[in-house]
Amino acid sequence: MHGKAKDVFDFFVRMERSGISPSDVTYIAILSACSHAGLVDKGRSYFNRMVNVGFVPRIEHYGCMVDLLGRAGYLEEAKELILNMPIKSDDVIWKALLGACKLHKNVEIGRRAAEVLMQLAPHDSGAYVAISNIYASSGDWDAVAEVRLMMKDLDIRKDPGCSWIEIDGVIHEFLVEDDSHPSAKEIHSMLEEISNKLNFEGYRPDTTQVLLKMDETHKESVLHYHSEKIAVAFGLISTTPKTPLQIVKNLRICEDCHSSMKLISKIYNRKITIRDRKRFHHFEHGSCSCMDYW
């Protein structure tokens, strides 16, 4: 989860050399490491090895494999793995496939995954939001409108993006485009400074990350005020230079914020750690621990 897949494999080898037999939980860690690092062949190999030594794969192992295959773009193989499992699939494993479809903009398989999820968890907003975003990324705004109407009819509401940062023992919470904080004026000034410095470094907002039907200027404004950017701005004005910043976000960090954070860590000489819904991102000196694969 911290982007140290090589360490996972090294410890696994050392463990075996010490005479300690891996358990089925050990293989969950190994497969998860393969998924986070995009090591598809290595993941397949470990999964087969686990089966060959006598372990019966659990839903967690299949979930790791679906996540691994899906992230790497093997969506058809991931779907077939779910359909051919000897155990009943759950909403978590279908969410992994749907998330991969969103990443790779695959409408066909994404629609199938969303339909299954809507049956398994009809009032969970995740499936509706994900398939809506897939439609939006392909420019099918009529389909987006249908999904939003369905959500309205079922009274399903999307979880807003939210980030938290702790300063001097006090936790501060920020939503997207949030101006309710007592230091809102100072935060806004810092955001403007960050924006100017990012532009000087050659950064350009990735408006494809805003899956809403609006003009480019408005999209850039929305990106400018994502919750993690607001939290970082507050951290910068509230701490001394070189103080590390640690932020928690309830959703997956978007590609635009990820690119921005790498540059911000370099410009302000700060280590910035963001724990999003999937993993930890350690930004430092203009790079991230995930090696841009998450």
PDB file of C-alpha atoms in Angstrom:
ATOM      1  CA  MET A   1       0.000   0.000   0.000  1.00  0.00           C
ATOM      2  CA  HIS A   2       3.037   2.260   0.389  1.00  0.00           C
ATOM      3  CA  GLY A   3       4.522   1.436  -3.022  1.00  0.00           C
ATOM      4  CA  LYS A   4       7.219  -0.925  -1.730  1.00  0.00           C
ATOM      5  CA  ALA A   5       6.408  -4.046  -3.735  1.00  0.00           C
ATOM      6  CA  LYS A   6      10.076  -5.064  -4.018  1.00  0.00           C
ATOM      7  CA  ASP A   7      10.320  -5.197  -0.220  1.00  0.00           C
ATOM      8  CA  VAL A   8       7.292  -7.509  -0.128  1.00  0.00           C
ATOM      9  CA  PHE A   9       8.974 -10.034  -2.417  1.00  0.00           C
ATOM     10  CA  ASP A  10      12.284  -9.740  -0.553  1.00  0.00           C
ATOM     11  CA  PHE A  11      10.600 -10.431   2.795  1.00  0.00           C
ATOM     12  CA  PHE A  12       8.690 -13.345   1.275  1.00  0.00           C
ATOM     13  CA  VAL A  13      11.950 -14.979   0.144  1.00  0.00           C
ATOM     14  CA  ARG A  14      13.612 -14.324   3.527  1.00  0.00           C
ATOM     15  CA  MET A  15      10.593 -15.781   5.317  1.00  0.00           C
ATOM     16  CA  GLU A  16      10.733 -18.988   3.298  1.00  0.00           C
ATOM     17  CA  ARG A  17      14.506 -19.261   3.772  1.00  0.00           C
ATOM     18  CA  SER A  18      13.903 -19.047   7.509  1.00  0.00           C
ATOM     19  CA  GLY A  19      11.703 -22.128   7.285  1.00  0.00           C
ATOM     20  CA  ILE A  20       8.391 -20.315   7.766  1.00  0.00           C
ATOM     21  CA  SER A  21       5.647 -21.633   5.491  1.00  0.00           C
ATOM     22  CA  PRO A  22       3.441 -18.965   3.907  1.00  0.00           C
ATOM     23  CA  SER A  23      -0.242 -18.980   4.843  1.00  0.00           C
ATOM     24  CA  ASP A  24      -3.151 -18.090   2.596  1.00  0.00           C
ATOM     25  CA  VAL A  25      -3.061 -14.595   4.137  1.00  0.00           C
ATOM     26  CA  THR A  26       0.583 -14.266   3.083  1.00  0.00           C
ATOM     27  CA  TYR A  27      -0.498 -14.825  -0.496  1.00  0.00           C
ATOM     28  CA  ILE A  28      -3.085 -12.057  -0.197  1.00  0.00           C
ATOM     29  CA  ALA A  29      -0.231  -9.670   0.634  1.00  0.00           C
ATOM     30  CA  ILE A  30       1.860 -10.986  -2.252  1.00  0.00           C
ATOM     31  CA  LEU A  31      -0.963 -10.724  -4.796  1.00  0.00           C
ATOM     32  CA  SER A  32      -1.866  -7.265  -3.528  1.00  0.00           C
ATOM     33  CA  ALA A  33       1.743  -6.159  -4.016  1.00  0.00           C
ATOM     34  CA  CYS A  34       1.672  -7.490  -7.578  1.00  0.00           C
ATOM     35  CA  SER A  35      -1.535  -5.547  -8.197  1.00  0.00           C
ATOM     36  CA  HIS A  36      -0.172  -2.248  -6.882  1.00  0.00           C
ATOM     37  CA  ALA A  37       3.012  -2.657  -8.930  1.00  0.00           C
ATOM     38  CA  GLY A  38       1.328  -3.882 -12.125  1.00  0.00           C
ATOM     39  CA  LEU A  39       3.248  -7.181 -12.143  1.00  0.00           C
ATOM     40  CA  VAL A  40       0.725  -9.338 -13.988  1.00  0.00           C
ATOM     41  CA  ASP A  41       2.920 -12.321 -14.861  1.00  0.00           C
ATOM     42  CA  LYS A  42       4.347 -12.410 -11.343  1.00  0.00           C
ATOM     43  CA  GLY A  43       0.830 -12.313  -9.896  1.00  0.00           C
ATOM     44  CA  ARG A  44      -0.359 -15.161 -12.102  1.00  0.00           C
ATOM     45  CA  SER A  45       2.704 -17.167 -11.081  1.00  0.00           C
ATOM     46  CA  TYR A  46       2.131 -16.664  -7.350  1.00  0.00           C
ATOM     47  CA  PHE A  47      -1.575 -17.482  -7.684  1.00  0.00           C
ATOM     48  CA  ASN A  48      -0.801 -20.753  -9.483  1.00  0.00           C
ATOM     49  CA  ARG A  49       1.905 -21.555  -6.969  1.00  0.00           C
ATOM     50  CA  MET A  50      -0.532 -21.036  -4.100  1.00  0.00           C
ATOM     51  CA  VAL A  51      -3.006 -23.459  -5.688  1.00  0.00           C
ATOM     52  CA  ASN A  52      -0.280 -26.003  -6.438  1.00  0.00           C
ATOM     53  CA  VAL A  53       0.880 -26.126  -2.801  1.00  0.00           C
ATOM     54  CA  GLY A  54      -2.658 -26.956  -1.685  1.00  0.00           C
ATOM     55  CA  PHE A  55      -4.388 -23.713  -0.761  1.00  0.00           C
ATOM     56  CA  VAL A  56      -7.982 -23.264  -1.908  1.00  0.00           C
ATOM     57  CA  PRO A  57      -8.300 -19.658  -3.135  1.00  0.00           C
ATOM     58  CA  ARG A  58     -10.692 -17.491  -1.133  1.00  0.00           C
ATOM     59  CA  ILE A  59     -12.733 -14.580  -2.453  1.00  0.00           C
ATOM     60  CA  GLU A  60      -9.918 -12.256  -1.302  1.00  0.00           C
ATOM     61  CA  HIS A  61      -7.397 -14.009  -3.564  1.00  0.00           C
ATOM     62  CA  TYR A  62      -9.734 -13.797  -6.541  1.00  0.00           C
ATOM     63  CA  GLY A  63     -10.341 -10.160  -5.687  1.00  0.00           C
ATOM     64  CA  CYS A  64      -6.600  -9.453  -5.808  1.00  0.00           C
ATOM     65  CA  MET A  65      -6.336 -11.174  -9.185  1.00  0.00           C
ATOM     66  CA  VAL A  66      -9.291  -9.260 -10.630  1.00  0.00           C
ATOM     67  CA  ASP A  67      -7.768  -6.013  -9.358  1.00  0.00           C
ATOM     68  CA  LEU A  68      -4.357  -6.967 -10.800  1.00  0.00           C
ATOM     69  CA  LEU A  69      -5.718  -7.913 -14.203  1.00  0.00           C
ATOM     70  CA  GLY A  70      -8.152  -5.010 -14.358  1.00  0.00           C
ATOM     71  CA  ARG A  71      -5.616  -2.303 -13.504  1.00  0.00           C
ATOM     72  CA  ALA A  72      -3.294  -3.671 -16.190  1.00  0.00           C
ATOM     73  CA  GLY A  73      -6.054  -3.580 -18.798  1.00  0.00           C
ATOM     74  CA  TYR A  74      -6.830  -7.305 -19.001  1.00  0.00           C
ATOM     75  CA  LEU A  75     -10.523  -6.602 -18.502  1.00  0.00           C
ATOM     76  CA  GLU A  76     -11.895  -9.557 -20.431  1.00  0.00           C
ATOM     77  CA  GLU A  77      -9.657 -11.971 -18.506  1.00  0.00           C
ATOM     78  CA  ALA A  78     -10.708 -10.359 -15.222  1.00  0.00           C
ATOM     79  CA  LYS A  79     -14.393 -10.696 -16.120  1.00  0.00           C
ATOM     80  CA  GLU A  80     -13.973 -14.351 -17.104  1.00  0.00           C
ATOM     81  CA  LEU A  81     -12.156 -15.058 -13.850  1.00  0.00           C
ATOM     82  CA  ILE A  82     -15.157 -13.742 -11.895  1.00  0.00           C
ATOM     83  CA  LEU A  83     -17.678 -15.682 -13.985  1.00  0.00           C
ATOM     84  CA  ASN A  84     -15.733 -18.949 -13.684  1.00  0.00           C
ATOM     85  CA  MET A  85     -14.860 -18.791  -9.984  1.00  0.00           C
ATOM     86  CA  PRO A  86     -15.945 -21.881  -8.026  1.00  0.00           C
ATOM     87  CA  ILE A  87     -17.289 -19.590  -5.295  1.00  0.00           C
ATOM     88  CA  LYS A  88     -20.012 -16.949  -5.342  1.00  0.00           C
ATOM     89  CA  SER A  89     -18.849 -13.463  -6.294  1.00  0.00           C
ATOM     90  CA  ASP A  90     -19.564 -10.485  -4.051  1.00  0.00           C
ATOM     91  CA  ASP A  91     -19.958  -6.749  -4.550  1.00  0.00           C
ATOM     92  CA  VAL A  92     -16.302  -6.047  -3.677  1.00  0.00           C
ATOM     93  CA  ILE A  93     -14.942  -8.101  -6.564  1.00  0.00           C
ATOM     94  CA  TRP A  94     -17.372  -6.530  -9.054  1.00  0.00           C
ATOM     95  CA  LYS A  95     -16.387  -3.087  -7.771  1.00  0.00           C
ATOM     96  CA  ALA A  96     -12.760  -3.937  -8.565  1.00  0.00           C
ATOM     97  CA  LEU A  97     -13.743  -4.787 -12.136  1.00  0.00           C
ATOM     98  CA  LEU A  98     -15.927  -1.704 -12.488  1.00  0.00           C
ATOM     99  CA  GLY A  99     -13.133   0.509 -11.177  1.00  0.00           C
ATOM    100  CA  ALA A 100     -10.792  -0.964 -13.793  1.00  0.00           C
ATOM    101  CA  CYS A 101     -13.381  -0.317 -16.504  1.00  0.00           C
ATOM    102  CA  LYS A 102     -13.566   3.302 -15.385  1.00  0.00           C
ATOM    103  CA  LEU A 103      -9.770   3.554 -15.524  1.00  0.00           C
ATOM    104  CA  HIS A 104      -9.630   2.127 -19.044  1.00  0.00           C
ATOM    105  CA  LYS A 105     -12.924   3.675 -20.237  1.00  0.00           C
ATOM    106  CA  ASN A 106     -14.462   0.320 -21.180  1.00  0.00           C
ATOM    107  CA  VAL A 107     -18.198   0.949 -21.524  1.00  0.00           C
ATOM    108  CA  GLU A 108     -19.299  -2.577 -22.438  1.00  0.00           C
ATOM    109  CA  ILE A 109     -17.771  -4.514 -19.537  1.00  0.00           C
ATOM    110  CA  GLY A 110     -18.348  -1.566 -17.205  1.00  0.00           C
ATOM    111  CA  ARG A 111     -22.076  -1.611 -17.946  1.00  0.00           C
ATOM    112  CA  ARG A 112     -22.216  -5.345 -17.183  1.00  0.00           C
ATOM    113  CA  ALA A 113     -20.333  -4.895 -13.893  1.00  0.00           C
ATOM    114  CA  ALA A 114     -22.566  -1.984 -12.891  1.00  0.00           C
ATOM    115  CA  GLU A 115     -25.734  -3.979 -13.590  1.00  0.00           C
ATOM    116  CA  VAL A 116     -24.544  -6.792 -11.339  1.00  0.00           C
ATOM    117  CA  LEU A 117     -23.563  -4.325  -8.604  1.00  0.00           C
ATOM    118  CA  MET A 118     -26.931  -2.599  -8.755  1.00  0.00           C
ATOM    119  CA  GLN A 119     -28.521  -5.966  -8.023  1.00  0.00           C
ATOM    120  CA  LEU A 120     -26.092  -6.893  -5.238  1.00  0.00           C
ATOM    121  CA  ALA A 121     -26.094  -3.467  -3.570  1.00  0.00           C
ATOM    122  CA  PRO A 122     -28.945  -1.425  -5.106  1.00  0.00           C
ATOM    123  CA  HIS A 123     -28.504   1.586  -2.812  1.00  0.00           C
ATOM    124  CA  ASP A 124     -24.706   1.847  -2.960  1.00  0.00           C
ATOM    125  CA  SER A 125     -23.832   4.999  -4.910  1.00  0.00           C
ATOM    126  CA  GLY A 126     -20.503   3.613  -6.121  1.00  0.00           C
ATOM    127  CA  ALA A 127     -21.820   1.620  -9.094  1.00  0.00           C
ATOM    128  CA  TYR A 128     -24.048   4.449 -10.324  1.00  0.00           C
ATOM    129  CA  VAL A 129     -21.291   7.061 -10.061  1.00  0.00           C
ATOM    130  CA  ALA A 130     -18.697   4.831 -11.738  1.00  0.00           C
ATOM    131  CA  ILE A 131     -20.840   3.910 -14.741  1.00  0.00           C
ATOM    132  CA  SER A 132     -21.960   7.549 -15.039  1.00  0.00           C
ATOM    133  CA  ASN A 133     -18.294   8.586 -15.169  1.00  0.00           C
ATOM    134  CA  ILE A 134     -17.549   5.935 -17.785  1.00  0.00           C
ATOM    135  CA  TYR A 135     -20.393   7.271 -19.941  1.00  0.00           C
ATOM    136  CA  ALA A 136     -19.195  10.845 -19.377  1.00  0.00           C
ATOM    137  CA  SER A 137     -15.618  10.020 -20.388  1.00  0.00           C
ATOM    138  CA  SER A 138     -16.967   8.620 -23.669  1.00  0.00           C
ATOM    139  CA  GLY A 139     -19.167  11.686 -24.221  1.00  0.00           C
ATOM    140  CA  ASP A 140     -22.478   9.831 -23.887  1.00  0.00           C
ATOM    141  CA  TRP A 141     -24.319  12.541 -21.962  1.00  0.00           C
ATOM    142  CA  ASP A 142     -27.751  11.019 -22.592  1.00  0.00           C
ATOM    143  CA  ALA A 143     -26.652   7.865 -20.753  1.00  0.00           C
ATOM    144  CA  VAL A 144     -25.223  10.042 -17.958  1.00  0.00           C
ATOM    145  CA  ALA A 145     -28.597  11.778 -17.610  1.00  0.00           C
ATOM    146  CA  GLU A 146     -30.384   8.401 -17.410  1.00  0.00           C
ATOM    147  CA  VAL A 147     -28.109   7.217 -14.592  1.00  0.00           C
ATOM    148  CA  ARG A 148     -28.531  10.469 -12.668  1.00  0.00           C
ATOM    149  CA  LEU A 149     -32.309  10.250 -13.058  1.00  0.00           C
ATOM    150  CA  MET A 150     -32.189   6.696 -11.738  1.00  0.00           C
ATOM    151  CA  MET A 151     -30.176   7.875  -8.725  1.00  0.00           C
ATOM    152  CA  LYS A 152     -32.684  10.641  -8.097  1.00  0.00           C
ATOM    153  CA  ASP A 153     -35.631   8.246  -8.282  1.00  0.00           C
ATOM    154  CA  LEU A 154     -33.935   5.875  -5.810  1.00  0.00           C
ATOM    155  CA  ASP A 155     -32.762   8.773  -3.593  1.00  0.00           C
ATOM    156  CA  ILE A 156     -29.119   7.710  -4.000  1.00  0.00           C
ATOM    157  CA  ARG A 157     -26.600  10.462  -3.401  1.00  0.00           C
ATOM    158  CA  LYS A 158     -22.955  10.608  -4.415  1.00  0.00           C
ATOM    159  CA  ASP A 159     -20.395  10.841  -1.622  1.00  0.00           C
ATOM    160  CA  PRO A 160     -18.650  14.208  -1.953  1.00  0.00           C
ATOM    161  CA  GLY A 161     -14.866  14.300  -2.183  1.00  0.00           C
ATOM    162  CA  CYS A 162     -13.469  15.078   1.268  1.00  0.00           C
ATOM    163  CA  SER A 163      -9.958  15.470   2.663  1.00  0.00           C
ATOM    164  CA  TRP A 164      -8.647  15.767   6.210  1.00  0.00           C
ATOM    165  CA  ILE A 165      -5.400  17.175   7.585  1.00  0.00           C
ATOM    166  CA  GLU A 166      -4.262  17.329  11.199  1.00  0.00           C
ATOM    167  CA  ILE A 167      -2.475  20.482  12.362  1.00  0.00           C
ATOM    168  CA  ASP A 168      -1.330  20.826  15.995  1.00  0.00           C
ATOM    169  CA  GLY A 169      -3.682  18.080  17.141  1.00  0.00           C
ATOM    170  CA  VAL A 170      -6.740  19.527  15.398  1.00  0.00           C
ATOM    171  CA  ILE A 171      -8.312  17.771  12.389  1.00  0.00           C
ATOM    172  CA  HIS A 172      -9.476  20.070   9.587  1.00  0.00           C
ATOM    173  CA  GLU A 173     -11.959  18.821   7.002  1.00  0.00           C
ATOM    174  CA  PHE A 174     -12.328  20.172   3.463  1.00  0.00           C
ATOM    175  CA  LEU A 175     -14.839  19.445   0.690  1.00  0.00           C
ATOM    176  CA  VAL A 176     -14.422  20.282  -2.990  1.00  0.00           C
ATOM    177  CA  GLU A 177     -14.696  24.054  -3.574  1.00  0.00           C
ATOM    178  CA  ASP A 178     -14.917  24.497   0.203  1.00  0.00           C
ATOM    179  CA  ASP A 179     -14.750  28.101   1.450  1.00  0.00           C
ATOM    180  CA  SER A 180     -16.244  27.528   4.919  1.00  0.00           C
ATOM    181  CA  HIS A 181     -12.956  27.315   6.854  1.00  0.00           C
ATOM    182  CA  PRO A 182     -12.050  30.273   9.128  1.00  0.00           C
ATOM    183  CA  SER A 183      -8.810  30.632   7.127  1.00  0.00           C
ATOM    184  CA  ALA A 184     -10.602  30.509   3.767  1.00  0.00           C
ATOM    185  CA  LYS A 185      -9.143  33.826   2.593  1.00  0.00           C
ATOM    186  CA  GLU A 186      -5.564  32.765   3.351  1.00  0.00           C
ATOM    187  CA  ILE A 187      -6.168  29.337   1.791  1.00  0.00           C
ATOM    188  CA  HIS A 188      -7.504  30.951  -1.375  1.00  0.00           C
ATOM    189  CA  SER A 189      -4.396  33.158  -1.616  1.00  0.00           C
ATOM    190  CA  MET A 190      -2.137  30.129  -1.210  1.00  0.00           C
ATOM    191  CA  LEU A 191      -4.089  28.224  -3.869  1.00  0.00           C
ATOM    192  CA  GLU A 192      -3.529  31.133  -6.252  1.00  0.00           C
ATOM    193  CA  GLU A 193       0.187  31.097  -5.443  1.00  0.00           C
ATOM    194  CA  ILE A 194       0.339  27.330  -5.997  1.00  0.00           C
ATOM    195  CA  SER A 195      -1.495  27.684  -9.305  1.00  0.00           C
ATOM    196  CA  ASN A 196       0.908  30.364 -10.543  1.00  0.00           C
ATOM    197  CA  LYS A 197       3.968  28.334  -9.569  1.00  0.00           C
ATOM    198  CA  LEU A 198       2.548  25.180 -11.161  1.00  0.00           C
ATOM    199  CA  ASN A 199       1.916  27.056 -14.402  1.00  0.00           C
ATOM    200  CA  PHE A 200       5.485  28.376 -14.318  1.00  0.00           C
ATOM    201  CA  GLU A 201       6.685  24.760 -14.085  1.00  0.00           C
ATOM    202  CA  GLY A 202       4.710  23.907 -17.223  1.00  0.00           C
ATOM    203  CA  TYR A 203       1.703  22.305 -15.541  1.00  0.00           C
ATOM    204  CA  ARG A 204      -1.598  22.440 -17.400  1.00  0.00           C
ATOM    205  CA  PRO A 205      -4.895  21.328 -15.793  1.00  0.00           C
ATOM    206  CA  ASP A 206      -6.120  17.934 -17.002  1.00  0.00           C
ATOM    207  CA  THR A 207      -9.750  18.856 -17.589  1.00  0.00           C
ATOM    208  CA  THR A 208     -10.566  15.327 -18.788  1.00  0.00           C
ATOM    209  CA  GLN A 209     -10.726  14.488 -15.071  1.00  0.00           C
ATOM    210  CA  VAL A 210     -13.846  16.673 -14.675  1.00  0.00           C
ATOM    211  CA  LEU A 211     -16.647  14.408 -15.869  1.00  0.00           C
ATOM    212  CA  LEU A 212     -19.287  17.115 -15.998  1.00  0.00           C
ATOM    213  CA  LYS A 213     -20.799  18.909 -18.978  1.00  0.00           C
ATOM    214  CA  MET A 214     -19.378  22.424 -18.597  1.00  0.00           C
ATOM    215  CA  ASP A 215     -16.951  24.766 -20.354  1.00  0.00           C
ATOM    216  CA  GLU A 216     -13.170  24.377 -20.014  1.00  0.00           C
ATOM    217  CA  THR A 217     -12.777  27.441 -17.767  1.00  0.00           C
ATOM    218  CA  HIS A 218     -15.255  26.084 -15.249  1.00  0.00           C
ATOM    219  CA  LYS A 219     -13.573  22.668 -15.380  1.00  0.00           C
ATOM    220  CA  GLU A 220     -10.214  24.250 -14.565  1.00  0.00           C
ATOM    221  CA  SER A 221     -11.814  26.045 -11.613  1.00  0.00           C
ATOM    222  CA  VAL A 222     -13.268  22.783 -10.274  1.00  0.00           C
ATOM    223  CA  LEU A 223      -9.855  21.084 -10.478  1.00  0.00           C
ATOM    224  CA  HIS A 224      -8.261  24.076  -8.747  1.00  0.00           C
ATOM    225  CA  TYR A 225     -10.479  23.513  -5.700  1.00  0.00           C
ATOM    226  CA  HIS A 226     -10.337  19.751  -5.204  1.00  0.00           C
ATOM    227  CA  SER A 227     -10.391  18.920  -1.511  1.00  0.00           C
ATOM    228  CA  GLU A 228      -6.835  17.555  -1.283  1.00  0.00           C
ATOM    229  CA  LYS A 229      -5.455  20.711  -2.924  1.00  0.00           C
ATOM    230  CA  ILE A 230      -7.299  22.840  -0.380  1.00  0.00           C
ATOM    231  CA  ALA A 231      -5.928  20.677   2.448  1.00  0.00           C
ATOM    232  CA  VAL A 232      -2.379  21.011   1.109  1.00  0.00           C
ATOM    233  CA  ALA A 233      -2.756  24.776   0.778  1.00  0.00           C
ATOM    234  CA  PHE A 234      -3.924  24.960   4.388  1.00  0.00           C
ATOM    235  CA  GLY A 235      -1.004  22.765   5.456  1.00  0.00           C
ATOM    236  CA  LEU A 236       1.478  25.018   3.699  1.00  0.00           C
ATOM    237  CA  ILE A 237       0.233  28.171   5.435  1.00  0.00           C
ATOM    238  CA  SER A 238      -0.107  26.465   8.817  1.00  0.00           C
ATOM    239  CA  THR A 239       3.304  24.800   9.198  1.00  0.00           C
ATOM    240  CA  THR A 240       6.946  25.780   9.031  1.00  0.00           C
ATOM    241  CA  PRO A 241       8.978  25.163   5.849  1.00  0.00           C
ATOM    242  CA  LYS A 242       9.964  21.520   5.150  1.00  0.00           C
ATOM    243  CA  THR A 243       7.344  20.174   7.587  1.00  0.00           C
ATOM    244  CA  PRO A 244       5.846  16.982   6.094  1.00  0.00           C
ATOM    245  CA  LEU A 245       2.124  17.111   5.330  1.00  0.00           C
ATOM    246  CA  GLN A 246      -0.181  14.116   5.854  1.00  0.00           C
ATOM    247  CA  ILE A 247      -3.637  14.067   4.300  1.00  0.00           C
ATOM    248  CA  VAL A 248      -6.446  11.508   4.176  1.00  0.00           C
ATOM    249  CA  LYS A 249      -8.957  11.481   1.306  1.00  0.00           C
ATOM    250  CA  ASN A 250     -12.164   9.431   1.109  1.00  0.00           C
ATOM    251  CA  LEU A 251     -11.988   8.891  -2.672  1.00  0.00           C
ATOM    252  CA  ARG A 252      -9.300   7.849  -5.135  1.00  0.00           C
ATOM    253  CA  ILE A 253      -7.008  10.757  -5.988  1.00  0.00           C
ATOM    254  CA  CYS A 254      -7.534  11.944  -9.565  1.00  0.00           C
ATOM    255  CA  GLU A 255      -4.753  12.097 -12.148  1.00  0.00           C
ATOM    256  CA  ASP A 256      -4.699  15.898 -12.181  1.00  0.00           C
ATOM    257  CA  CYS A 257      -4.248  16.152  -8.409  1.00  0.00           C
ATOM    258  CA  HIS A 258      -1.629  13.393  -8.536  1.00  0.00           C
ATOM    259  CA  SER A 259       0.397  15.314 -11.146  1.00  0.00           C
ATOM    260  CA  SER A 260      -0.026  18.542  -9.172  1.00  0.00           C
ATOM    261  CA  MET A 261       1.115  16.994  -5.892  1.00  0.00           C
ATOM    262  CA  LYS A 262       4.330  15.738  -7.451  1.00  0.00           C
ATOM    263  CA  LEU A 263       5.179  19.264  -8.578  1.00  0.00           C
ATOM    264  CA  ILE A 264       4.057  20.871  -5.304  1.00  0.00           C
ATOM    265  CA  SER A 265       6.359  18.554  -3.338  1.00  0.00           C
ATOM    266  CA  LYS A 266       9.236  19.734  -5.523  1.00  0.00           C
ATOM    267  CA  ILE A 267       8.360  23.450  -5.583  1.00  0.00           C
ATOM    268  CA  TYR A 268       7.851  23.753  -1.808  1.00  0.00           C
ATOM    269  CA  ASN A 269      10.418  21.104  -0.805  1.00  0.00           C
ATOM    270  CA  ARG A 270       7.835  19.181   1.193  1.00  0.00           C
ATOM    271  CA  LYS A 271       7.102  15.518   1.665  1.00  0.00           C
ATOM    272  CA  ILE A 272       3.365  15.140   1.126  1.00  0.00           C
ATOM    273  CA  THR A 273       1.627  11.893   2.043  1.00  0.00           C
ATOM    274  CA  ILE A 274      -1.926  11.334   0.821  1.00  0.00           C
ATOM    275  CA  ARG A 275      -3.855   8.270   1.938  1.00  0.00           C
ATOM    276  CA  ASP A 276      -6.649   7.875  -0.590  1.00  0.00           C
ATOM    277  CA  ARG A 277      -9.271   5.122  -0.766  1.00  0.00           C
ATOM    278  CA  LYS A 278      -6.821   2.682  -2.361  1.00  0.00           C
ATOM    279  CA  ARG A 279      -3.330   3.299  -0.988  1.00  0.00           C
ATOM    280  CA  PHE A 280      -0.715   5.707   0.341  1.00  0.00           C
ATOM    281  CA  HIS A 281       0.944   8.162  -2.033  1.00  0.00           C
ATOM    282  CA  HIS A 282       4.259   9.564  -0.798  1.00  0.00           C
ATOM    283  CA  PHE A 283       5.137  12.640  -2.869  1.00  0.00           C
ATOM    284  CA  GLU A 284       8.701  13.870  -2.601  1.00  0.00           C
ATOM    285  CA  HIS A 285      11.144  15.728  -4.885  1.00  0.00           C
ATOM    286  CA  GLY A 286       8.653  15.692  -7.741  1.00  0.00           C
ATOM    287  CA  SER A 287       7.851  11.966  -7.768  1.00  0.00           C
ATOM    288  CA  CYS A 288       5.439   9.573  -6.072  1.00  0.00           C
ATOM    289  CA  SER A 289       6.013   6.243  -4.335  1.00  0.00           C
ATOM    290  CA  CYS A 290       3.386   4.603  -6.552  1.00  0.00           C
ATOM    291  CA  MET A 291       5.573   5.251  -9.622  1.00  0.00           C
ATOM    292  CA  ASP A 292       2.452   6.650 -11.329  1.00  0.00           C
ATOM    293  CA  TYR A 293       0.673   3.283 -11.232  1.00  0.00           C
ATOM    294  CA  TRP A 294      -2.270   3.206  -8.894  1.00  0.00           C
TER     295      TRP A 294
END
